[in-house]
Coordinates of N, CA and C and ligand atoms in Angstrom, one line a residue:
X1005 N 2.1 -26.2 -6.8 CA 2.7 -24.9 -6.7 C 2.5 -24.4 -5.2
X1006 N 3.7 -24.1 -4.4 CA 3.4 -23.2 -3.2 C 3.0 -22.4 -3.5
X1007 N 1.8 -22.1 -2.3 CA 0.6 -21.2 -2.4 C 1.4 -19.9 -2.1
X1008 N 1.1 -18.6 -2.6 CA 1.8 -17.2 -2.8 C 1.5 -16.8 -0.9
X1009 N 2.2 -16.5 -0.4 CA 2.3 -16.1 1.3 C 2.0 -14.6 1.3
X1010 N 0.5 -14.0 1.5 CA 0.2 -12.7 1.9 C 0.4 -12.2 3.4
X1011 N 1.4 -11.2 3.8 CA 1.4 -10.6 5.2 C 0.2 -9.8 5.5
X1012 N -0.7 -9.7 6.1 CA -1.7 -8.7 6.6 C -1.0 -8.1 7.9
X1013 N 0.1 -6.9 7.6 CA 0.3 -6.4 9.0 C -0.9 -5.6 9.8
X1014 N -0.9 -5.7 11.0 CA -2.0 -4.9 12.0 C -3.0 -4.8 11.7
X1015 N -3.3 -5.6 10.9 CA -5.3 -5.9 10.5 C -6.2 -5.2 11.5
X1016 N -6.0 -5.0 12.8 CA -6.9 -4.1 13.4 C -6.6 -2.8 13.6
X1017 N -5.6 -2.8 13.9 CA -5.3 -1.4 14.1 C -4.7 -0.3 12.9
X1018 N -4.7 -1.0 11.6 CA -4.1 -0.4 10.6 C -5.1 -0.4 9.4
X1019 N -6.3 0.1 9.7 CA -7.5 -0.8 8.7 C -8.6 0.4 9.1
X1020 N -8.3 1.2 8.0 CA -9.2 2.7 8.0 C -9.8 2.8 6.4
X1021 N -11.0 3.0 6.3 CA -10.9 3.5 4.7 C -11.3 2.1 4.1
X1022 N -11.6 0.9 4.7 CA -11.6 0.2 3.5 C -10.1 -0.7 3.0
X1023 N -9.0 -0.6 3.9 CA -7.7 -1.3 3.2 C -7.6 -2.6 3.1
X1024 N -8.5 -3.2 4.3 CA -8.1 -4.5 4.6 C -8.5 -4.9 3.3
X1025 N -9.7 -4.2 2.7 CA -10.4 -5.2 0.6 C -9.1 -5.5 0.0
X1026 N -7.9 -4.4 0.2 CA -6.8 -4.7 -0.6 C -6.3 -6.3 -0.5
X1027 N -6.3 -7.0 0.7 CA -5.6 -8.3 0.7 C -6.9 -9.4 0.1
X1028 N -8.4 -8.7 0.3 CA -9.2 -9.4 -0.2 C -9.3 -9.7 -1.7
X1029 N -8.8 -8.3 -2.2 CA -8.9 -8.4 -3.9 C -7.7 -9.4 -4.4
X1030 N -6.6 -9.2 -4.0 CA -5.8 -10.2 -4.0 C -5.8 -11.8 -3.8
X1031 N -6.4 -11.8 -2.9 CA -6.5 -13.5 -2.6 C -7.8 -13.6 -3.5
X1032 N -8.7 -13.2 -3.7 CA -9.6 -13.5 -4.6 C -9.5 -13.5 -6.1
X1033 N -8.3 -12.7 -6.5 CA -7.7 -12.4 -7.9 C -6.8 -13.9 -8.4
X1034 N -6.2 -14.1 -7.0 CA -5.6 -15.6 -7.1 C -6.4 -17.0 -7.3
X1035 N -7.5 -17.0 -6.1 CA -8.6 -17.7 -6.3 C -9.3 -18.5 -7.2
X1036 N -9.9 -16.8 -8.1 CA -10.5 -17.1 -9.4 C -9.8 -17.6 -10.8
X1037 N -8.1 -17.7 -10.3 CA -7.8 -18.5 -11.1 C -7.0 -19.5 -10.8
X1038 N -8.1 -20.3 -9.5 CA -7.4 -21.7 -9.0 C -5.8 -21.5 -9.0
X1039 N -5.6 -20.4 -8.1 CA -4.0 -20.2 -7.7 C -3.8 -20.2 -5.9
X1040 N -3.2 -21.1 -5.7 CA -3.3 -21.0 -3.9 C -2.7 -19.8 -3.6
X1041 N -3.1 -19.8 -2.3 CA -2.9 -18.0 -1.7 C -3.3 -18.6 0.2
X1042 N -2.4 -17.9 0.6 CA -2.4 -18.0 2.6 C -2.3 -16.6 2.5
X1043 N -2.8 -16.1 3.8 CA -2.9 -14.9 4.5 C -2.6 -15.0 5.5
X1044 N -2.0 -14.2 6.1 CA -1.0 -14.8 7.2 C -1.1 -13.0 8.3
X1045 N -1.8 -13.2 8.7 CA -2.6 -11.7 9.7 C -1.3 -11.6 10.8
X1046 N -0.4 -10.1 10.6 CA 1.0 -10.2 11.8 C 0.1 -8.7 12.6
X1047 N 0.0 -9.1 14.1 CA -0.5 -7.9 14.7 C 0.7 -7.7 15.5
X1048 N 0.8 -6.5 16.5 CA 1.6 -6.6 17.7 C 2.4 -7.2 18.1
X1049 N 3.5 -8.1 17.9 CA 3.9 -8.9 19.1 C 4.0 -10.5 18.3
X1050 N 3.4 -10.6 17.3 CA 3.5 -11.7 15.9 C 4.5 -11.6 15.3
X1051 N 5.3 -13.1 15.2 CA 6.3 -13.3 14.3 C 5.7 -13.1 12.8
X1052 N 7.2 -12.9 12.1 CA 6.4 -13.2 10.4 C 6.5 -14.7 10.0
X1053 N 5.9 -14.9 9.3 CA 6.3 -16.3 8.7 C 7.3 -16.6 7.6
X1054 N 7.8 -17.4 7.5 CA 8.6 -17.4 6.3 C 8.5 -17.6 4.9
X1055 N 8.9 -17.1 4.0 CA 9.0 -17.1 2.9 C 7.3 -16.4 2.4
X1056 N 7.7 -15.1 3.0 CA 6.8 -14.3 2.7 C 6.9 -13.8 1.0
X1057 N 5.6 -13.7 0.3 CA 5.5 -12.8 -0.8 C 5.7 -11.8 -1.0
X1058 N 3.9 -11.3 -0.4 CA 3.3 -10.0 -0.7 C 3.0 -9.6 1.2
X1059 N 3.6 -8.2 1.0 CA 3.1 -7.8 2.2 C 2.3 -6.3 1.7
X1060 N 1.3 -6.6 3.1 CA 0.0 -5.2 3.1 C 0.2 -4.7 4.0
X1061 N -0.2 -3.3 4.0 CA -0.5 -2.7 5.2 C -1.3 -1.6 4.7
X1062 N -2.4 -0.9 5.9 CA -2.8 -0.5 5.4 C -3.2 0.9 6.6
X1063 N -4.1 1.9 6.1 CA -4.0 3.5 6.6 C -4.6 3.3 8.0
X1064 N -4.4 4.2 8.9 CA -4.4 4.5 10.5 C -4.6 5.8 11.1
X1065 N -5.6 5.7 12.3 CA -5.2 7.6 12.6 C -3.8 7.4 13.2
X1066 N -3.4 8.9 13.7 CA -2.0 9.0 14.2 C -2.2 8.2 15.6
X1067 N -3.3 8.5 16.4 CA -3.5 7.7 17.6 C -2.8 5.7 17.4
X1068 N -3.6 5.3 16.1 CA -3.0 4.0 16.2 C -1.5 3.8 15.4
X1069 N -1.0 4.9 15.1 CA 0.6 4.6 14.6 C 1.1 4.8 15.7
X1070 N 0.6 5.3 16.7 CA 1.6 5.7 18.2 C 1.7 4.0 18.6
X1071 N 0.4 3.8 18.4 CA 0.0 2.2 19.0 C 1.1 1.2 18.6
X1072 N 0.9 1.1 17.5 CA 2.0 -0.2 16.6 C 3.4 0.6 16.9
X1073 N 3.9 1.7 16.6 CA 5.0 2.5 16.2 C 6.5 1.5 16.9
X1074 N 6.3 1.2 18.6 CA 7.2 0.4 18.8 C 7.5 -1.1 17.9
X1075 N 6.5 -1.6 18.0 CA 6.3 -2.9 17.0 C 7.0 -2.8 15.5
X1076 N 6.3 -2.1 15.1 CA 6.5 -1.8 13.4 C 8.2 -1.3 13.7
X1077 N 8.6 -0.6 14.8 CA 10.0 -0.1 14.9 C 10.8 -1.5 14.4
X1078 N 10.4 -1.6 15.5 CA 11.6 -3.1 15.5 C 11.5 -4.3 14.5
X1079 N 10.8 -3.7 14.0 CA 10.8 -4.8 12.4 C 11.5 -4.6 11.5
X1080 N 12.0 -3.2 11.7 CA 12.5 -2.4 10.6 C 13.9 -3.6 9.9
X1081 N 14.4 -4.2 10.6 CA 15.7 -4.9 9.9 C 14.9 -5.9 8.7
X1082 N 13.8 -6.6 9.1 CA 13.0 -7.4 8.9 C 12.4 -7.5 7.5
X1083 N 12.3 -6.1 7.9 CA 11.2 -5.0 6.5 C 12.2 -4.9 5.4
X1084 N 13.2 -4.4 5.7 CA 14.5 -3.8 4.9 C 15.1 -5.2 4.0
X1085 N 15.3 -5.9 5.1 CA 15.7 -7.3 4.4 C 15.0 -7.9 3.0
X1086 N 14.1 -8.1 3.5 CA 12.7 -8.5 2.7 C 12.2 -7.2 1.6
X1087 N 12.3 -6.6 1.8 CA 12.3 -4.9 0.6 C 14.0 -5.4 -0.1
X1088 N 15.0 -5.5 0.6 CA 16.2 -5.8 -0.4 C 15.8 -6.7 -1.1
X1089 N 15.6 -7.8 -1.0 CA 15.4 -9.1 -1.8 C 13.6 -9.4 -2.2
X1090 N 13.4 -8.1 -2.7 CA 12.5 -8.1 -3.6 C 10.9 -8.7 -3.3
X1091 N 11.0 -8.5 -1.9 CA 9.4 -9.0 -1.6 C 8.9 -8.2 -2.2
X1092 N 7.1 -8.0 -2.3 CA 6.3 -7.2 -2.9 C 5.3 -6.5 -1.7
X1093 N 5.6 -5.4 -1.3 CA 4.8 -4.4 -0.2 C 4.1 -3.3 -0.9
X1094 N 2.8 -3.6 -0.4 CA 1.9 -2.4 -0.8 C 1.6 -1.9 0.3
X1095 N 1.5 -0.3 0.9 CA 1.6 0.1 1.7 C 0.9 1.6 2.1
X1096 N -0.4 1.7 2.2 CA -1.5 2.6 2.4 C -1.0 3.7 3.2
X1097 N -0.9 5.0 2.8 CA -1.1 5.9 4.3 C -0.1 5.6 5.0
X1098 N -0.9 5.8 6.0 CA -0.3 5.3 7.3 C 1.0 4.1 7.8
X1099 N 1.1 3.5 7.0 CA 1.8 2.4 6.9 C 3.0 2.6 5.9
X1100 N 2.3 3.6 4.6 CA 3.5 4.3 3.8 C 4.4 5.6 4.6
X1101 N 3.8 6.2 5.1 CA 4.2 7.0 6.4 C 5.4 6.3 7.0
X1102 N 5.3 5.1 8.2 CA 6.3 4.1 8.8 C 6.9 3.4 7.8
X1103 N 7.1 3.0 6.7 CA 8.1 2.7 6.1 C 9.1 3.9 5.9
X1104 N 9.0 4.6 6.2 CA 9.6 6.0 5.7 C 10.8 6.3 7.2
X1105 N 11.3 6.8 6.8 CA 12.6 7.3 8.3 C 11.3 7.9 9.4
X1106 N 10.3 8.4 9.1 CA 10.0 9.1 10.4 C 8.6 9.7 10.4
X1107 N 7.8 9.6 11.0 CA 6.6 10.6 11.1 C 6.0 11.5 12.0
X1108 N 6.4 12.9 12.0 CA 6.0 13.5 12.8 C 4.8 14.2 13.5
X1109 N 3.5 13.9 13.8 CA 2.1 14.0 14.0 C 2.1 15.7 13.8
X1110 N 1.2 16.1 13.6 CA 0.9 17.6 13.7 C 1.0 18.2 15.3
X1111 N 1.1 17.5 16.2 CA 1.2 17.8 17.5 C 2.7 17.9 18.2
X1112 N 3.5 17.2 16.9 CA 5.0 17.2 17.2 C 5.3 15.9 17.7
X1113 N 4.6 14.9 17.5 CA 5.3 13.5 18.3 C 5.9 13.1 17.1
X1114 N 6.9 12.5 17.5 CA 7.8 11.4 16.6 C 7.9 9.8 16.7
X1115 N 7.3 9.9 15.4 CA 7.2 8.5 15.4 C 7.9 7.7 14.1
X1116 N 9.0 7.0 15.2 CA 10.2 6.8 14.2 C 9.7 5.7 12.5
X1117 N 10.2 5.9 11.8 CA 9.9 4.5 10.6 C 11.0 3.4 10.4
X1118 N 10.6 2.9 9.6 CA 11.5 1.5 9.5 C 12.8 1.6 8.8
X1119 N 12.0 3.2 7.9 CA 13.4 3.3 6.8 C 13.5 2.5 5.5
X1120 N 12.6 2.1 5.2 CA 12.8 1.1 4.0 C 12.4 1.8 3.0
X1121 N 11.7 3.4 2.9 CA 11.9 4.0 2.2 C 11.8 5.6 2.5
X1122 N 13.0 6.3 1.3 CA 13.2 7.2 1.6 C 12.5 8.2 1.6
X1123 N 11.7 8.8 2.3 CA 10.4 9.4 2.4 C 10.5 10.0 4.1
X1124 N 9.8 11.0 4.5 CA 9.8 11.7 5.4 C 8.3 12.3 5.3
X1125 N 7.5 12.0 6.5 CA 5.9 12.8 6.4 C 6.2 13.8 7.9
X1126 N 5.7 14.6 7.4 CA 5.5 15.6 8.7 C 3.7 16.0 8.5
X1127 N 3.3 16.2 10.2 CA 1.8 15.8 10.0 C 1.2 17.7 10.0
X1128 N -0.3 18.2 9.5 CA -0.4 19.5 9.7 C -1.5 19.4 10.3
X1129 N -2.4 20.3 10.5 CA -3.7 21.3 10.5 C -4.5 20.6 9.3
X1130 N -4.4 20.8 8.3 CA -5.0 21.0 7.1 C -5.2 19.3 6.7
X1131 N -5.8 18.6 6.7 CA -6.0 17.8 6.0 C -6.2 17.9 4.8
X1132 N -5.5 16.6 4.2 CA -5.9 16.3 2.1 C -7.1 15.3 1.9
X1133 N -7.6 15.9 1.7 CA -9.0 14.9 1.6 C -9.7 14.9 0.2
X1134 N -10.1 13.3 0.0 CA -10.7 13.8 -1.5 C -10.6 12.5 -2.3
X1135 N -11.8 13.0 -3.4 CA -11.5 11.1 -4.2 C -10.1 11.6 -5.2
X1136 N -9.0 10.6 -5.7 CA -8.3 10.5 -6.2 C -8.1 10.0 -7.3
X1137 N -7.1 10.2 -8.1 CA -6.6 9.0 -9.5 C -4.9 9.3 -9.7
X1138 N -4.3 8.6 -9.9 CA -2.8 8.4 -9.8 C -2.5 7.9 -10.7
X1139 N -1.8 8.8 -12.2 CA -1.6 7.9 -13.4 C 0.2 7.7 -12.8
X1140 N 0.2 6.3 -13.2 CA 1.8 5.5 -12.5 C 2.4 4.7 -13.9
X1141 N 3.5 4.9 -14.2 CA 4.1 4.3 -14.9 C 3.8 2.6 -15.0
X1142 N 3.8 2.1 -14.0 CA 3.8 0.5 -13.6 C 2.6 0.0 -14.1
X1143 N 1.4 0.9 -13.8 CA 0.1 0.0 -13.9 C -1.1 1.0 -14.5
X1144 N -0.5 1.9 -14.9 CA -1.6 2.9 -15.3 C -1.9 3.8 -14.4
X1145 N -3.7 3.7 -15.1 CA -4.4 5.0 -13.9 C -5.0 4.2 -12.4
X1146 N -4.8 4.6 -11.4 CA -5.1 3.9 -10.2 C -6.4 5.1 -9.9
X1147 N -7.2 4.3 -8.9 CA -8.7 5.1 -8.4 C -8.7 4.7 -7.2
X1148 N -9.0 5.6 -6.5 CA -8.8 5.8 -5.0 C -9.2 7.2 -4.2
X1149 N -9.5 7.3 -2.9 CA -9.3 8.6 -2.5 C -8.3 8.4 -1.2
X1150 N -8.0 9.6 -0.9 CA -6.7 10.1 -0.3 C -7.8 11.0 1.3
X1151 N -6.8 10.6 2.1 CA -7.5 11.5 4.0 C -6.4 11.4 4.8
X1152 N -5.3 12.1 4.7 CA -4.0 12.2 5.5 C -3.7 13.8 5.9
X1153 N -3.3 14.2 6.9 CA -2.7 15.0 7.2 C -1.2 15.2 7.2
X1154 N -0.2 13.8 7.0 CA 0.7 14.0 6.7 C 1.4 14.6 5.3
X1155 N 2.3 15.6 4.9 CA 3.2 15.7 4.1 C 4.3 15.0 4.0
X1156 N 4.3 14.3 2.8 CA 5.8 13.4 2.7 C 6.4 13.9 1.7
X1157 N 7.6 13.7 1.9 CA 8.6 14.7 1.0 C 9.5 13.3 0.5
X1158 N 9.9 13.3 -0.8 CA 10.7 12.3 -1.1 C 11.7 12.4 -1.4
X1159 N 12.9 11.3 -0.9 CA 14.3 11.7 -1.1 C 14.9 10.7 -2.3
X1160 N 16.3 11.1 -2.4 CA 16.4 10.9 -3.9 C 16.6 8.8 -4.1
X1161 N 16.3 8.1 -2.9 CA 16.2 6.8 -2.5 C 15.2 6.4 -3.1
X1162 N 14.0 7.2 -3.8 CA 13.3 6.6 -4.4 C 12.5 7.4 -5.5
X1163 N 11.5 6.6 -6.6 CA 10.7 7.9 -7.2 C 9.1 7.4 -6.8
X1164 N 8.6 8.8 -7.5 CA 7.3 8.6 -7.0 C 6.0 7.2 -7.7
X1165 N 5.2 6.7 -7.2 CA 4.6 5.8 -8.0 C 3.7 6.6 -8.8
X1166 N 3.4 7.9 -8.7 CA 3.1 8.9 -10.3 C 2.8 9.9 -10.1
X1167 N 1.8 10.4 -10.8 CA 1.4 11.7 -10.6 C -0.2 12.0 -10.8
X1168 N -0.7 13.0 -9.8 CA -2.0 12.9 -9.1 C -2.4 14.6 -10.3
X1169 N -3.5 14.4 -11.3 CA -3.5 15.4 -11.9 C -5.0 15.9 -11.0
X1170 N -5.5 15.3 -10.1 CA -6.6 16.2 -9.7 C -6.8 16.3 -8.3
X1171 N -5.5 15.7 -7.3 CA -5.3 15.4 -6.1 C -4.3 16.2 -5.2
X1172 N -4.5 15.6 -3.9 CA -3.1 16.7 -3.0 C -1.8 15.7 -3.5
X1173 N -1.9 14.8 -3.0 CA -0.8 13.8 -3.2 C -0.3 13.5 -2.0
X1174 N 1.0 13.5 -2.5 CA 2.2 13.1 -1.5 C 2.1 14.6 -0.3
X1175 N 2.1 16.0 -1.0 CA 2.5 16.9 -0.1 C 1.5 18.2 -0.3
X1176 N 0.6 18.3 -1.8 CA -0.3 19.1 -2.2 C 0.5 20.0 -2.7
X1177 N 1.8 19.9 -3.5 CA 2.3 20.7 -4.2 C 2.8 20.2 -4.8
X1178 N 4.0 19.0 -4.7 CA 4.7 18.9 -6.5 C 3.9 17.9 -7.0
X1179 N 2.6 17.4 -7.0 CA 1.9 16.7 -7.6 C 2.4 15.5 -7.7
X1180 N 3.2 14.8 -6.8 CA 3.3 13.2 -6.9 C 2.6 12.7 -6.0
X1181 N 2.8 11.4 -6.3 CA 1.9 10.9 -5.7 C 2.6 9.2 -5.1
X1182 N 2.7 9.2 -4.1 CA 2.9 7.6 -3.2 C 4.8 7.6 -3.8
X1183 N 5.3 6.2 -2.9 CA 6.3 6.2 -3.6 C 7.0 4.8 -4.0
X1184 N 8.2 4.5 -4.6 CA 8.7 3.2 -4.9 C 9.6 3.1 -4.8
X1185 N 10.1 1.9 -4.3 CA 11.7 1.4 -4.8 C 11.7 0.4 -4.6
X1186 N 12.4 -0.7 -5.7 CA 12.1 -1.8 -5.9 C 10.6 -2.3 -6.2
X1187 N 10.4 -3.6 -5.3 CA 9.5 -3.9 -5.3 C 8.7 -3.4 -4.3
X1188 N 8.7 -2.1 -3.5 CA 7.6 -1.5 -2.6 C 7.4 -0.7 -3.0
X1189 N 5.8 -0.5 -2.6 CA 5.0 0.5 -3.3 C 3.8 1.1 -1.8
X1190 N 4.3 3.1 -2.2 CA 4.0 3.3 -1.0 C 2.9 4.4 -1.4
X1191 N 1.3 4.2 -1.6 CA 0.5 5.1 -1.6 C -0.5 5.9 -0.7
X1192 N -0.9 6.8 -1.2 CA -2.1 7.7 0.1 C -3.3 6.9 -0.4
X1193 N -3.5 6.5 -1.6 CA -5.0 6.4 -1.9 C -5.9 5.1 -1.6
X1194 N -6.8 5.5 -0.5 CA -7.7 4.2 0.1 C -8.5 3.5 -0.8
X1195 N -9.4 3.3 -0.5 CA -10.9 3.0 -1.3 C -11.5 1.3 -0.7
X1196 N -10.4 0.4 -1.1 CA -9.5 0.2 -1.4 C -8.8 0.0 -2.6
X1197 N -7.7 0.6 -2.5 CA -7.6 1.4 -4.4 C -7.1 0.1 -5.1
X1198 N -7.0 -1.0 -4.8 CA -6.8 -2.4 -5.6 C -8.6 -2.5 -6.0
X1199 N -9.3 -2.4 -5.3 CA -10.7 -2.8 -6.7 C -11.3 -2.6 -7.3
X1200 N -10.8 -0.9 -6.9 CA -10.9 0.4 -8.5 C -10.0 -0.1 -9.5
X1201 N -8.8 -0.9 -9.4 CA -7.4 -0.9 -9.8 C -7.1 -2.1 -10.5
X1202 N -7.5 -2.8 -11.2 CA -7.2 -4.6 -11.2 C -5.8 -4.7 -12.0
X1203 N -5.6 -3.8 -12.7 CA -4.3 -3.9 -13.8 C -2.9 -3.6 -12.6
X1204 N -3.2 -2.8 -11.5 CA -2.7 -2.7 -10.5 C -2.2 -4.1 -9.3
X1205 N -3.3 -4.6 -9.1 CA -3.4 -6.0 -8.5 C -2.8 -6.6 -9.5
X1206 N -3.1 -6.9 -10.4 CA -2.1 -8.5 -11.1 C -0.7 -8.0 -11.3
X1207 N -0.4 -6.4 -11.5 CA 1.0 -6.0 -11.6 C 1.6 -6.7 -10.3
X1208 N 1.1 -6.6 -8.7 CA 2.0 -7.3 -7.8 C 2.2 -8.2 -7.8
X1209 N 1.1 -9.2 -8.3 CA 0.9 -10.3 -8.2 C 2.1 -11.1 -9.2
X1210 N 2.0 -10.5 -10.5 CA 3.1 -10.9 -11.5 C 4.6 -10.4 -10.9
X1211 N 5.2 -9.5 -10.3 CA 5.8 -9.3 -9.3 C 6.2 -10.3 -8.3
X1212 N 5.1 -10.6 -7.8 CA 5.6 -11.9 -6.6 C 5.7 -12.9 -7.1
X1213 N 5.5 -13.5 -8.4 CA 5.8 -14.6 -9.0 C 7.1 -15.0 -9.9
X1214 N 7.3 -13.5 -10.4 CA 9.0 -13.5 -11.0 C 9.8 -13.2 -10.3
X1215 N 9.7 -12.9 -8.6 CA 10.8 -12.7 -7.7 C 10.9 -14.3 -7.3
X1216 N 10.1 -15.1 -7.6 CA 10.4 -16.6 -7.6 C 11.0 -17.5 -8.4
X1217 N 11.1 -16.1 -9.4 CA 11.6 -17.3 -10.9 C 10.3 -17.8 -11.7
X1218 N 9.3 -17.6 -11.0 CA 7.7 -18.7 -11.7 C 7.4 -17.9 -12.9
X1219 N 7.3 -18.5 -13.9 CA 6.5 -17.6 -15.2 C 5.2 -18.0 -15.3
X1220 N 4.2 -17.5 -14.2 CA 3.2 -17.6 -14.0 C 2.4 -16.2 -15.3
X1221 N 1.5 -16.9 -16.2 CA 0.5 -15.8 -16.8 C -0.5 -16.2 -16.3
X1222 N -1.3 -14.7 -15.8 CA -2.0 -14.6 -15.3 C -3.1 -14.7 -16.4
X1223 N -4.2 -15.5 -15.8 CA -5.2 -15.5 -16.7 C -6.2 -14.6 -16.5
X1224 N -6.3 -13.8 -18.1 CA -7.3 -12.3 -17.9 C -8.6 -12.6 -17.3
X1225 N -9.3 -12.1 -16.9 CA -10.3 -12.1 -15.7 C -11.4 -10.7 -15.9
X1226 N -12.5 -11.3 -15.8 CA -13.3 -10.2 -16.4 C -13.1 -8.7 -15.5
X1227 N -12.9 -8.1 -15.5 CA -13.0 -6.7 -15.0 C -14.1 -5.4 -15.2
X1228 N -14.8 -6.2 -15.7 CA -15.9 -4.9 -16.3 C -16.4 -4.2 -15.0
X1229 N -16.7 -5.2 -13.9 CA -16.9 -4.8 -12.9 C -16.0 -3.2 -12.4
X1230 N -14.8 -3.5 -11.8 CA -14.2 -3.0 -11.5 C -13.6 -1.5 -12.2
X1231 N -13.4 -1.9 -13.6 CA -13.7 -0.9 -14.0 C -14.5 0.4 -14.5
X1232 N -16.2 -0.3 -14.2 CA -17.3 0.6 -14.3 C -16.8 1.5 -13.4
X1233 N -16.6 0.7 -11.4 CA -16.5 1.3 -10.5 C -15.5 2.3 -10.5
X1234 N -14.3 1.8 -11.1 CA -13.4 3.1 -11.2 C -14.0 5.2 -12.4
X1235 N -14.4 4.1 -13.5 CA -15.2 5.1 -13.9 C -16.2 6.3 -13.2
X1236 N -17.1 5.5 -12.6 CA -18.3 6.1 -11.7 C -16.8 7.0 -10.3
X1237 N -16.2 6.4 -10.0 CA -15.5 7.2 -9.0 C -14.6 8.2 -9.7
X1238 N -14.0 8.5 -11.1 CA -13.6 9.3 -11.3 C -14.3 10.3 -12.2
X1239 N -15.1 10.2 -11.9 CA -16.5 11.0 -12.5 C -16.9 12.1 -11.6
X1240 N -16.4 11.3 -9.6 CA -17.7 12.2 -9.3 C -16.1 13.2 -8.5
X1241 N -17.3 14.3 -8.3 CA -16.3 15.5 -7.6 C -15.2 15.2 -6.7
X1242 N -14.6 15.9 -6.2 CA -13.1 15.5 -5.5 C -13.8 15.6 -4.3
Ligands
LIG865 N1 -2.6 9.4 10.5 C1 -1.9 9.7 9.3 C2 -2.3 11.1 8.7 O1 -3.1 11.7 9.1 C3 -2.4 8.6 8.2 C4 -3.8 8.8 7.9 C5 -4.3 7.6 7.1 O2 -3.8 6.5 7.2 N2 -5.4 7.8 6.4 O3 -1.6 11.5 7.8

């Protein structure tokens, strides 16, 4: 079986909070059930490789979205293509931010997005800070916390991946939370919210495998771990 092709975009500069675990829980999720798995790290100035799966990205201060912002620009055809035809992108913060038409810093810089989803963040004063939980149609309850100053507003190109009953969210008012279309999935919540999340993880994973045609079942895998930790995190105060 070709081994499942993970993108780690900007592994240095996009890697706040804990994100980069996200590609770790994943290739170890594969791993532990003798499933091949590549990681394929795209910084700056890096081609992508082909016949990509799963792509990551993960949260950043505004200082390093200015950094990548040309790079990640010009991928946008790249992104869009690969978002049409069903790749599977999970997309932290900051990175959910630049998929989006545009992010504007709280200082007023513009920092264009790729556009691959319909989403708009404008940055404030006020930071959203705080541990999270995100019940989502797709995978349940997700566990995570949220540290953005951006507001993102969603347009009607996509819906939200759920709703945050104890969190800011997407904007700290209509109570959603991250967003989707198709196979991309664009949330605020770090941790890294895949290993609070396991029902979460094998959802992408089953995802990257039926956009191949493979009827791969995944073999269940103990989680007790994972989900004590989610427990203990949505226990404690925000
Ligand atoms: N810099 C962005 C903001 O403040 C994203 C922050 C992050 O990735 N945690 O909203």
């Amino acid at each position: 079986m070709r081994a499942l092709t993970l993108v780690h975009l900007y592994p240095r500069e996009m890697n706040i909070y804990g994100d980069t675990g996200n590609v770790l829980v994943l290739r170890k999720r594969l791993q532990w059930r003798g499933l091949p798995v590549e990681v394929a790290p795209v910084s700056v100035g890096d081609p992508l490789p082909a016949d990509v799966d799963i792509v990551l990205g993960g949260g950043g201060q505004d200082a390093a979205q200015g950094e990548i912002g040309e790079d990640f620009h010009a991928r946008a055809a790249d992104l869009q293509a690969m978002a049409d035809d069903g790749v599977v992108v999970l997309a932290i913060c900051g990175t959910y931010q630049m998929l989006g038409h545009e992010f504007v810093t709280q200082e007023g810089r513009h920092i264009s997005g790729a556009g691959v989803l319909d989403v708009v963040t404008h940055g404030q004063a006020e930071r959203l800070i705080g541990n999270n939980v995100v019940d989502t149609p797709a995978a349940g309850r997700l566990v995570g916390y949220e540290n953005h100053s951006g507001l993102t507003t969603l347009g009607p190109g996509v819906t939200p991946l759920g709703r945050t009953p104890t969190g800011r969210g997407n904007n700290g008012t209509d109570g959603t939370e991250g967003a989707v279309r198709d196979n991309v999935f664009g949330t605020y919540l770090h941790g890294p919210v895949l290993a609070k999340s396991p029902r979460f993880a094998d959802h992408l994973l089953e995802l990257a495998y039926a956009r191949r045609g493979q009827q791969v079942e995944l073999e269940p895998l103990d989680d007790a771990l994972p989900e004590q930790a989610a427990a203990v995190a949505v226990g404690r105060p925000r």
